Coordinates of N, CA and C in Angstrom, one line a residue:
M10 N 5.9 91.7 20.6 CA 7.2 91.9 21.2 C 8.1 90.8 20.8
L11 N 9.3 91.3 20.3 CA 10.4 90.3 19.9 C 11.3 90.1 21.1
A12 N 11.2 88.9 21.7 CA 12.0 88.7 22.9 C 13.3 87.9 22.7
H13 N 14.2 88.1 23.5 CA 15.5 87.3 23.5 C 15.2 85.9 23.8
R14 N 15.6 84.9 23.0 CA 15.4 83.5 23.2 C 16.4 83.0 24.2
L15 N 15.8 82.4 25.3 CA 16.7 81.9 26.4 C 17.1 80.5 26.1
T16 N 18.4 80.2 26.4 CA 18.8 78.8 26.3 C 18.4 78.2 27.6
E17 N 18.5 76.8 27.6 CA 18.1 76.1 28.8 C 18.9 76.5 30.0
A18 N 20.2 76.8 29.8 CA 21.1 77.2 30.9 C 20.7 78.5 31.5
E19 N 20.0 79.4 30.7 CA 19.6 80.7 31.2 C 18.4 80.7 32.1
R20 N 17.6 79.6 32.0 CA 16.4 79.5 32.8 C 16.7 79.0 34.2
T21 N 17.2 79.8 35.0 CA 17.7 79.4 36.3 C 16.5 79.4 37.3
P22 N 16.3 78.4 38.1 CA 15.2 78.3 39.0 C 15.4 78.9 40.3
T23 N 16.3 79.9 40.4 CA 16.6 80.6 41.6 C 16.7 82.1 41.3
T24 N 16.8 82.9 42.3 CA 16.7 84.4 42.1 C 18.2 84.9 42.1
P25 N 18.3 86.1 41.4 CA 19.6 86.7 41.4 C 20.1 87.1 42.8
T26 N 19.2 87.4 43.7 CA 19.6 87.7 45.1 C 20.3 86.5 45.7
A27 N 19.7 85.3 45.5 CA 20.3 84.1 46.1 C 21.7 83.9 45.5
M28 N 21.9 84.1 44.2 CA 23.2 83.9 43.5 C 24.2 84.9 44.0
W29 N 23.8 86.2 44.2 CA 24.7 87.2 44.7 C 25.1 86.8 46.1
L30 N 24.2 86.4 46.9 CA 24.4 86.0 48.3 C 25.4 84.8 48.3
A31 N 25.2 83.8 47.5 CA 26.1 82.6 47.4 C 27.5 83.0 47.1
A32 N 27.6 83.9 46.1 CA 28.9 84.4 45.6 C 29.6 85.1 46.8
A33 N 28.9 85.9 47.5 CA 29.4 86.7 48.6 C 29.9 85.8 49.7
I34 N 29.1 84.7 50.0 CA 29.5 83.8 51.1 C 30.8 83.1 50.7
L35 N 30.9 82.7 49.4 CA 32.1 82.0 48.9 C 33.3 82.9 49.1
L36 N 33.2 84.1 48.6 CA 34.4 85.0 48.7 C 34.8 85.4 50.1
V37 N 33.8 85.6 51.0 CA 34.1 85.9 52.4 C 34.8 84.6 53.0
S38 N 34.3 83.5 52.7 CA 34.8 82.2 53.2 C 36.3 82.0 52.8
V39 N 36.6 82.2 51.5 CA 38.0 82.0 51.1 C 38.9 83.1 51.7
A40 N 38.4 84.3 51.8 CA 39.2 85.3 52.4 C 39.5 85.0 53.9
T41 N 38.5 84.4 54.6 CA 38.7 84.0 56.0 C 39.7 82.9 56.1
I42 N 39.7 82.0 55.2 CA 40.7 80.9 55.2 C 42.1 81.4 55.1
W43 N 42.3 82.4 54.2 CA 43.6 83.0 54.0 C 44.0 83.8 55.3
F44 N 43.0 84.4 55.9 CA 43.3 85.1 57.2 C 43.8 84.1 58.2
T45 N 43.1 83.0 58.4 CA 43.5 82.0 59.4 C 44.9 81.5 59.1
R46 N 45.2 81.3 57.8 CA 46.5 80.9 57.4 C 47.6 81.9 57.9
S47 N 47.3 83.1 57.8 CA 48.2 84.1 58.3 C 48.5 84.1 59.8
Q48 N 47.6 83.4 60.5 CA 47.7 83.4 62.0 C 48.6 82.3 62.5
V49 N 49.0 81.4 61.6 CA 49.9 80.3 62.1 C 51.3 80.5 61.5
T50 N 52.3 80.1 62.2 CA 53.7 80.2 61.7 C 54.1 79.0 61.0
E51 N 53.6 77.9 61.3 CA 54.0 76.6 60.6 C 53.3 76.5 59.3
Q52 N 53.9 75.8 58.4 CA 53.4 75.5 57.1 C 52.4 74.3 57.1
V53 N 51.2 74.6 56.9 CA 50.2 73.5 56.9 C 49.4 73.5 55.6
Y54 N 48.9 72.3 55.3 CA 48.0 72.2 54.1 C 46.6 72.8 54.5
V55 N 45.7 72.9 53.6 CA 44.4 73.5 53.8 C 43.7 72.9 55.0
S56 N 43.6 71.5 55.0 CA 42.9 70.8 56.0 C 43.5 71.0 57.4
G57 N 44.8 71.2 57.4 CA 45.6 71.3 58.6 C 45.1 72.5 59.5
L58 N 44.6 73.5 58.9 CA 44.1 74.7 59.6 C 42.9 74.3 60.5
G59 N 42.2 73.3 60.1 CA 41.0 72.9 60.8 C 41.2 71.6 61.7
A60 N 42.4 71.2 61.8 CA 42.7 70.0 62.5 C 42.5 70.1 64.0
T61 N 42.2 69.0 64.6 CA 42.0 69.0 66.1 C 43.2 69.6 66.8
G62 N 43.0 70.5 67.7 CA 44.1 71.1 68.5 C 44.7 72.3 67.9
M63 N 44.4 72.7 66.6 CA 44.9 73.9 66.0 C 44.1 75.1 66.6
P64 N 44.8 76.3 66.8 CA 44.1 77.5 67.3 C 43.1 78.0 66.2
T65 N 43.3 77.6 65.0 CA 42.4 78.1 63.9 C 41.3 77.2 63.6
T66 N 41.1 76.2 64.4 CA 40.1 75.1 64.0 C 38.7 75.7 63.8
D67 N 38.2 76.4 64.8 CA 36.8 76.8 64.8 C 36.6 77.8 63.6
V68 N 37.5 78.8 63.5 CA 37.3 79.8 62.4 C 37.4 79.1 61.0
F69 N 38.4 78.3 60.9 CA 38.6 77.6 59.6 C 37.4 76.8 59.2
N70 N 37.0 75.9 60.1 CA 35.9 75.0 59.8 C 34.6 75.8 59.5
T71 N 34.4 76.9 60.2 CA 33.3 77.7 59.9 C 33.4 78.3 58.4
A72 N 34.6 78.7 58.0 CA 34.8 79.2 56.7 C 34.6 78.0 55.7
L73 N 35.1 76.8 56.0 CA 34.9 75.7 55.1 C 33.4 75.3 55.0
L74 N 32.7 75.4 56.1 CA 31.3 75.2 56.0 C 30.6 76.3 55.1
G75 N 31.1 77.5 55.2 CA 30.6 78.6 54.4 C 30.8 78.3 52.9
I76 N 31.9 77.7 52.5 CA 32.1 77.3 51.1 C 31.0 76.3 50.7
G77 N 30.8 75.3 51.6 CA 29.8 74.3 51.3 C 28.4 74.9 51.2
V78 N 28.0 75.8 52.1 CA 26.7 76.5 52.1 C 26.6 77.4 50.8
G79 N 27.6 78.1 50.5 CA 27.6 79.0 49.4 C 27.4 78.2 48.1
A80 N 28.1 77.1 48.0 CA 28.0 76.2 46.8 C 26.6 75.6 46.7
L81 N 26.1 75.2 47.8 CA 24.7 74.6 47.9 C 23.7 75.6 47.5
L82 N 23.8 76.8 48.0 CA 22.9 77.9 47.7 C 22.9 78.3 46.2
G83 N 24.1 78.2 45.6 CA 24.3 78.6 44.2 C 24.0 77.5 43.2
A84 N 23.9 76.2 43.7 CA 23.7 75.1 42.8 C 22.5 75.2 41.9
P85 N 21.4 75.7 42.4 CA 20.2 75.8 41.4 C 20.5 76.6 40.2
S86 N 21.4 77.6 40.3 CA 21.7 78.5 39.2 C 22.3 77.7 38.0
L87 N 22.8 76.5 38.3 CA 23.4 75.7 37.2 C 22.5 74.7 36.7
H88 N 21.2 74.8 37.1 CA 20.2 73.9 36.6 C 20.1 74.0 35.1
G89 N 20.1 72.9 34.4 CA 19.9 72.9 32.9 C 21.3 73.0 32.2
I90 N 22.3 73.3 32.9 CA 23.6 73.3 32.2 C 24.2 71.9 32.2
R91 N 24.4 71.4 31.0 CA 24.9 70.0 30.9 C 26.1 70.0 29.9
S92 N 27.0 69.1 30.2 CA 28.2 68.9 29.3 C 27.7 68.3 28.0
R93 N 28.4 68.6 26.9 CA 28.1 68.0 25.6 C 28.8 66.6 25.5
L94 N 29.6 66.3 26.5 CA 30.2 65.0 26.6 C 29.2 64.0 27.2
R95 N 29.0 62.9 26.5 CA 28.0 61.9 27.0 C 28.2 61.5 28.4
W96 N 29.5 61.2 28.8 CA 29.8 60.7 30.1 C 29.8 61.8 31.2
L97 N 29.5 63.0 30.8 CA 29.4 64.1 31.8 C 28.1 64.9 31.6
S98 N 27.1 64.2 31.0 CA 25.9 64.9 30.5 C 24.8 65.2 31.5
W99 N 25.0 64.8 32.8 CA 24.0 65.1 33.8 C 24.1 66.6 34.2
S100 N 23.1 67.1 34.9 CA 23.1 68.5 35.2 C 24.3 68.9 36.1
A101 N 24.9 70.0 35.8 CA 26.0 70.5 36.6 C 25.6 70.9 38.0
S102 N 24.3 71.2 38.2 CA 23.8 71.6 39.5 C 23.9 70.4 40.4
G103 N 23.6 69.2 39.9 CA 23.7 68.0 40.7 C 25.1 67.7 41.2
T104 N 26.1 68.0 40.3 CA 27.5 67.8 40.7 C 27.9 68.8 41.8
L105 N 27.4 70.0 41.6 CA 27.7 71.1 42.6 C 27.1 70.8 44.0
V106 N 25.9 70.2 44.0 CA 25.3 69.8 45.3 C 26.1 68.8 46.0
A107 N 26.6 67.8 45.2 CA 27.4 66.7 45.8 C 28.7 67.3 46.3
T108 N 29.3 68.2 45.6 CA 30.5 68.9 46.0 C 30.3 69.7 47.3
A109 N 29.2 70.4 47.3 CA 28.9 71.2 48.5 C 28.8 70.4 49.7
L110 N 28.0 69.3 49.6 CA 27.8 68.4 50.7 C 29.1 67.8 51.2
A111 N 30.0 67.5 50.3 CA 31.3 67.0 50.6 C 32.1 68.0 51.5
F112 N 32.1 69.2 51.1 CA 32.8 70.3 51.9 C 32.1 70.5 53.3
V113 N 30.8 70.4 53.3 CA 30.1 70.5 54.6 C 30.6 69.3 55.5
G114 N 30.7 68.1 54.9 CA 31.2 67.0 55.7 C 32.6 67.1 56.2
A115 N 33.4 67.7 55.3 CA 34.8 67.9 55.7 C 35.0 68.9 56.8
S116 N 34.0 69.9 56.8 CA 34.1 70.9 57.9 C 33.6 70.3 59.2
Q117 N 32.8 69.3 59.2 CA 32.3 68.7 60.4 C 33.2 67.5 60.9
V118 N 33.8 66.8 60.0 CA 34.7 65.7 60.4 C 36.1 66.2 60.1
T119 N 36.8 66.7 61.0 CA 38.1 67.3 60.8 C 39.2 66.2 60.9
C120 N 40.4 66.5 60.4 CA 41.5 65.5 60.6 C 42.1 65.8 62.0
T121 N 42.9 64.8 62.4 CA 43.5 65.0 63.7 C 44.8 65.9 63.5
Y122 N 45.4 66.3 64.6 CA 46.5 67.2 64.6 C 47.6 66.7 63.6
G123 N 48.0 67.6 62.7 CA 49.0 67.2 61.7 C 48.5 66.6 60.5
C124 N 47.2 66.3 60.5 CA 46.5 65.6 59.3 C 47.4 64.5 58.7
P125 N 47.6 63.5 59.5 CA 48.4 62.4 58.9 C 47.7 61.7 57.7
I126 N 48.5 61.3 56.7 CA 48.0 60.6 55.6 C 47.3 59.3 56.0
P127 N 46.1 59.0 55.5 CA 45.5 57.7 55.9 C 46.3 56.5 55.7
F128 N 46.2 55.6 56.6 CA 46.9 54.3 56.6 C 48.4 54.4 56.9
T129 N 48.8 55.6 57.4 CA 50.2 55.8 57.8 C 50.2 55.8 59.4
P130 N 51.4 55.6 60.0 CA 51.5 55.6 61.4 C 50.9 56.9 62.0
G131 N 50.0 56.7 63.0 CA 49.4 57.9 63.7 C 48.1 58.3 63.1
S132 N 47.7 57.8 61.9 CA 46.5 58.2 61.3 C 45.3 57.4 61.9
T133 N 44.1 58.0 61.9 CA 42.9 57.4 62.5 C 41.8 57.3 61.4
L134 N 40.7 56.7 61.8 CA 39.5 56.6 61.0 C 39.0 58.0 60.7
Q135 N 39.1 58.9 61.7 CA 38.7 60.3 61.5 C 39.4 60.9 60.3
D136 N 40.8 60.7 60.3 CA 41.6 61.2 59.2 C 41.1 60.7 57.8
L137 N 40.8 59.4 57.8 CA 40.3 58.8 56.5 C 39.0 59.4 56.1
V138 N 38.1 59.5 57.0 CA 36.8 60.1 56.7 C 36.9 61.5 56.2
H139 N 37.8 62.3 56.8 CA 38.0 63.7 56.4 C 38.5 63.8 55.0
I140 N 39.6 63.0 54.8 CA 40.2 63.1 53.5 C 39.3 62.6 52.3
V141 N 38.4 61.7 52.6 CA 37.4 61.2 51.6 C 36.5 62.4 51.3
F142 N 36.0 63.1 52.3 CA 35.1 64.2 52.1 C 35.9 65.3 51.3
A143 N 37.1 65.6 51.7 CA 37.9 66.7 51.1 C 38.2 66.4 49.6
A144 N 38.6 65.1 49.4 CA 39.0 64.7 48.0 C 37.8 64.7 47.2
T145 N 36.6 64.3 47.7 CA 35.4 64.3 46.9 C 35.0 65.7 46.6
G146 N 35.2 66.6 47.5 CA 34.9 68.0 47.2 C 35.7 68.6 46.1
F147 N 37.1 68.4 46.2 CA 38.0 68.9 45.2 C 37.7 68.2 43.8
T148 N 37.4 66.9 43.8 CA 37.1 66.2 42.6 C 35.8 66.7 42.0
G149 N 34.8 66.9 42.8 CA 33.5 67.4 42.3 C 33.6 68.8 41.7
A150 N 34.4 69.6 42.3 CA 34.6 71.0 41.8 C 35.3 70.9 40.4
A151 N 36.3 70.0 40.3 CA 36.9 69.9 39.0 C 35.9 69.4 37.9
V152 N 35.0 68.5 38.3 CA 34.0 68.0 37.4 C 33.1 69.1 36.9
V153 N 32.7 69.9 37.9 CA 31.8 71.0 37.5 C 32.5 71.9 36.5
M154 N 33.7 72.2 36.7 CA 34.5 73.1 35.8 C 34.5 72.5 34.4
V155 N 34.8 71.2 34.3 CA 34.8 70.5 33.0 C 33.4 70.5 32.4
Q156 N 32.4 70.2 33.2 CA 31.0 70.2 32.7 C 30.7 71.6 32.0
L157 N 31.0 72.7 32.7 CA 30.7 74.0 32.1 C 31.6 74.3 30.9
A158 N 32.9 73.8 31.0 CA 33.8 74.0 29.9 C 33.3 73.3 28.6
T159 N 32.6 72.3 28.7 CA 32.1 71.5 27.6 C 30.6 71.6 27.4
S160 N 30.1 72.7 27.9 CA 28.6 72.9 27.7 C 28.4 73.8 26.6
S161 N 27.1 74.3 26.5 CA 26.8 75.2 25.4 C 26.8 76.7 25.9
L162 N 27.4 77.0 27.0 CA 27.5 78.3 27.5 C 28.4 79.2 26.5
P163 N 28.3 80.5 26.6 CA 29.2 81.3 25.8 C 30.6 80.9 25.8
R164 N 31.3 81.2 24.7 CA 32.7 80.7 24.5 C 33.6 81.2 25.6
L165 N 33.5 82.5 26.0 CA 34.4 83.1 27.0 C 34.2 82.3 28.3
T166 N 32.9 82.0 28.7 CA 32.6 81.3 29.9 C 33.3 80.0 29.9
R167 N 33.2 79.3 28.7 CA 33.8 78.0 28.6 C 35.3 78.0 28.7
L168 N 35.9 79.0 28.1 CA 37.4 79.2 28.1 C 37.9 79.4 29.5
V169 N 37.1 80.3 30.3 CA 37.5 80.5 31.7 C 37.4 79.3 32.5
A170 N 36.3 78.5 32.2 CA 36.2 77.2 32.9 C 37.3 76.3 32.7
W171 N 37.7 76.2 31.4 CA 38.9 75.3 31.0 C 40.1 75.8 31.8
G172 N 40.3 77.1 31.8 CA 41.5 77.7 32.5 C 41.5 77.4 34.0
A173 N 40.3 77.5 34.6 CA 40.2 77.3 36.0 C 40.4 75.8 36.3
A174 N 39.9 74.9 35.4 CA 40.0 73.5 35.6 C 41.5 73.1 35.5
G175 N 42.2 73.6 34.5 CA 43.6 73.3 34.3 C 44.4 73.8 35.4
A176 N 44.2 75.0 35.8 CA 45.0 75.6 36.9 C 44.8 74.9 38.2
T177 N 43.5 74.6 38.5 CA 43.2 74.0 39.8 C 43.8 72.5 39.8
G178 N 43.6 71.8 38.7 CA 44.1 70.4 38.6 C 45.6 70.3 38.7
L179 N 46.3 71.1 38.0 CA 47.8 71.1 37.9 C 48.4 71.5 39.3
V180 N 47.8 72.6 39.8 CA 48.4 73.1 41.0 C 48.1 72.2 42.2
A181 N 46.9 71.7 42.3 CA 46.5 70.8 43.3 C 47.3 69.5 43.3
A182 N 47.5 69.0 42.0 CA 48.3 67.7 41.8 C 49.7 67.9 42.3
A183 N 50.3 69.1 41.9 CA 51.7 69.4 42.3 C 51.8 69.4 43.9
G184 N 50.8 70.1 44.5 CA 50.8 70.2 45.9 C 50.7 68.9 46.6
A185 N 49.8 68.0 46.1 CA 49.5 66.7 46.7 C 50.8 65.8 46.5
S186 N 51.4 65.9 45.4 CA 52.6 65.1 45.1 C 53.7 65.5 46.1
L187 N 53.9 66.8 46.3 CA 55.0 67.2 47.3 C 54.7 66.7 48.7
S188 N 53.4 66.7 49.0 CA 53.0 66.2 50.3 C 53.3 64.7 50.5
L189 N 52.9 63.9 49.5 CA 53.1 62.5 49.5 C 54.6 62.1 49.5
L190 N 55.4 62.9 48.8 CA 56.9 62.7 48.8 C 57.6 63.3 50.0
R191 N 56.8 64.1 50.8 CA 57.4 64.8 51.9 C 58.6 65.7 51.5
F192 N 58.4 66.3 50.4 CA 59.5 67.2 49.9 C 58.9 68.6 49.6
R193 N 59.6 69.6 50.1 CA 59.1 71.0 50.0 C 57.7 71.1 50.3
T194 N 57.3 70.6 51.5 CA 55.9 70.6 51.9 C 55.4 72.1 52.1
D195 N 56.4 73.0 52.3 CA 56.0 74.4 52.4 C 55.4 74.9 51.1
L196 N 56.1 74.5 50.0 CA 55.6 74.9 48.7 C 54.3 74.2 48.4
G197 N 54.3 72.9 48.7 CA 53.1 72.1 48.5 C 51.9 72.6 49.2
A198 N 52.0 73.1 50.4 CA 50.9 73.7 51.2 C 50.4 75.0 50.5
T199 N 51.4 75.8 50.0 CA 51.0 77.0 49.3 C 50.2 76.7 48.1
L200 N 50.7 75.7 47.3 CA 50.0 75.4 46.1 C 48.6 74.9 46.3
E201 N 48.4 74.2 47.4 CA 47.0 73.7 47.7 C 46.1 74.9 48.0
F202 N 46.6 75.8 48.7 CA 45.8 77.0 49.0 C 45.5 77.8 47.8
V203 N 46.4 77.9 46.9 CA 46.2 78.6 45.6 C 45.1 77.8 44.8
A204 N 45.2 76.5 44.7 CA 44.2 75.7 44.0 C 42.8 75.9 44.5
M205 N 42.7 75.9 45.8 CA 41.5 76.1 46.5 C 40.9 77.4 46.2
T206 N 41.7 78.4 46.2 CA 41.3 79.8 45.9 C 40.8 80.0 44.5
V207 N 41.5 79.4 43.5 CA 41.1 79.5 42.1 C 39.7 78.9 42.0
G208 N 39.5 77.7 42.6 CA 38.2 77.0 42.4 C 37.1 77.8 43.0
V209 N 37.3 78.4 44.2 CA 36.2 79.1 44.9 C 35.9 80.4 44.2
V210 N 37.0 81.2 43.8 CA 36.8 82.4 43.1 C 36.1 82.2 41.7
W211 N 36.5 81.1 41.0 CA 35.9 80.8 39.8 C 34.4 80.6 39.9
L212 N 34.0 79.8 40.9 CA 32.6 79.5 41.2 C 31.8 80.7 41.5
A213 N 32.4 81.6 42.3 CA 31.8 82.9 42.7 C 31.5 83.7 41.4
G214 N 32.5 83.7 40.5 CA 32.4 84.4 39.2 C 31.2 83.8 38.4
V215 N 31.1 82.5 38.3 CA 30.1 81.9 37.6 C 28.7 82.3 38.1
L216 N 28.6 82.3 39.4 CA 27.3 82.7 40.1 C 27.0 84.1 39.8
V217 N 28.0 85.0 39.8 CA 27.7 86.4 39.4 C 27.2 86.5 38.0
R218 N 27.8 85.7 37.1 CA 27.4 85.7 35.7 C 25.9 85.3 35.6
Q219 N 25.6 84.2 36.3 CA 24.2 83.7 36.3 C 23.3 84.7 36.9
A220 N 23.7 85.5 37.9 CA 22.8 86.5 38.5 C 22.5 87.6 37.5
L221 N 23.5 87.9 36.6 CA 23.3 89.0 35.7 C 22.4 88.7 34.5
I222 N 22.1 87.4 34.3 CA 21.4 87.0 33.1 C 20.0 87.7 33.0
P223 N 19.2 87.8 34.1 CA 17.9 88.5 33.9 C 18.1 89.9 33.4
A224 N 19.1 90.7 33.9 CA 19.3 92.0 33.4 C 19.7 92.0 31.9
E225 N 20.6 91.0 31.5 CA 21.0 90.9 30.1 C 19.8 90.6 29.2
R226 N 18.9 89.7 29.8 CA 17.7 89.3 29.1 C 16.8 90.6 28.9
A227 N 16.7 91.4 29.9 CA 15.8 92.6 29.7 C 16.4 93.5 28.7
R228 N 17.7 93.7 28.7 CA 18.3 94.6 27.6 C 18.2 94.0 26.2
A229 N 18.1 92.7 26.2 CA 18.0 92.1 24.8 C 16.6 92.0 24.3
T230 N 15.6 92.4 25.1 CA 14.3 92.4 24.7 C 14.0 93.6 23.8
V231 N 13.4 93.4 22.7 CA 13.1 94.5 21.8 C 11.6 94.8 21.8
L232 N 11.3 96.0 22.2 CA 9.9 96.4 22.3 C 9.5 97.0 21.0
P233 N 8.2 96.8 20.6 CA 7.7 97.5 19.4 C 7.6 99.0 19.5
V234 N 7.8 99.7 18.5 CA 7.7 101.1 18.5 C 6.4 101.5 17.9
S235 N 5.6 102.3 18.7 CA 4.3 102.7 18.2 C 4.5 104.0 17.4
V236 N 3.9 104.0 16.2 CA 4.0 105.2 15.3 C 2.6 105.9 15.4
L237 N 2.7 107.1 15.9 CA 1.4 107.9 15.9 C 1.2 108.5 14.6
S238 N 0.0 108.4 14.1 CA -0.3 109.1 12.8 C -1.1 110.3 13.1

């Protein structure tokens, strides 16, 4: 039998069911976050929906926890995928685990009402801890994107990863800048939600791709044809 040769990235140590479940959790979670955003009249940044005293706190933080759980469940599917850049050459699954844990932490340690910027009047240690978790999660997600974009995965997958990384980075940076400048914070808040959505939907798409690999492998397998004489 002539079999399709698997790359290291295709030898995933998890099941397609787990990957489909992880993708579903991610998509439901991001949809829930957008729903909670529609329930408030004031313009808030992503973390603001889960701040102490907000009516959306419980639902938002459950959804944020869902993003962490979904990413953690899907992390094994990236086992063996490594960047060809020496300084990013560790397994992308490890980066995704760290990212997932950061989002879990951010869901458990929320910011105080209004999410004041750390070290500004009114901010607390709780705000600092939350922003560290949240920033680590966003940064980790960006690193995963770049790792996949510079890996040996198919060209289309790498191009999509580059696009997601660029879009997430630019949009998130613009939103953060507006927040720090306290200028058009309504636009800045929207941009942060968009950046978050791009990252989560991209990861869900990657997990779906990984879940489909066994089926692609089966179709690529060539069976010998018996010739009856």
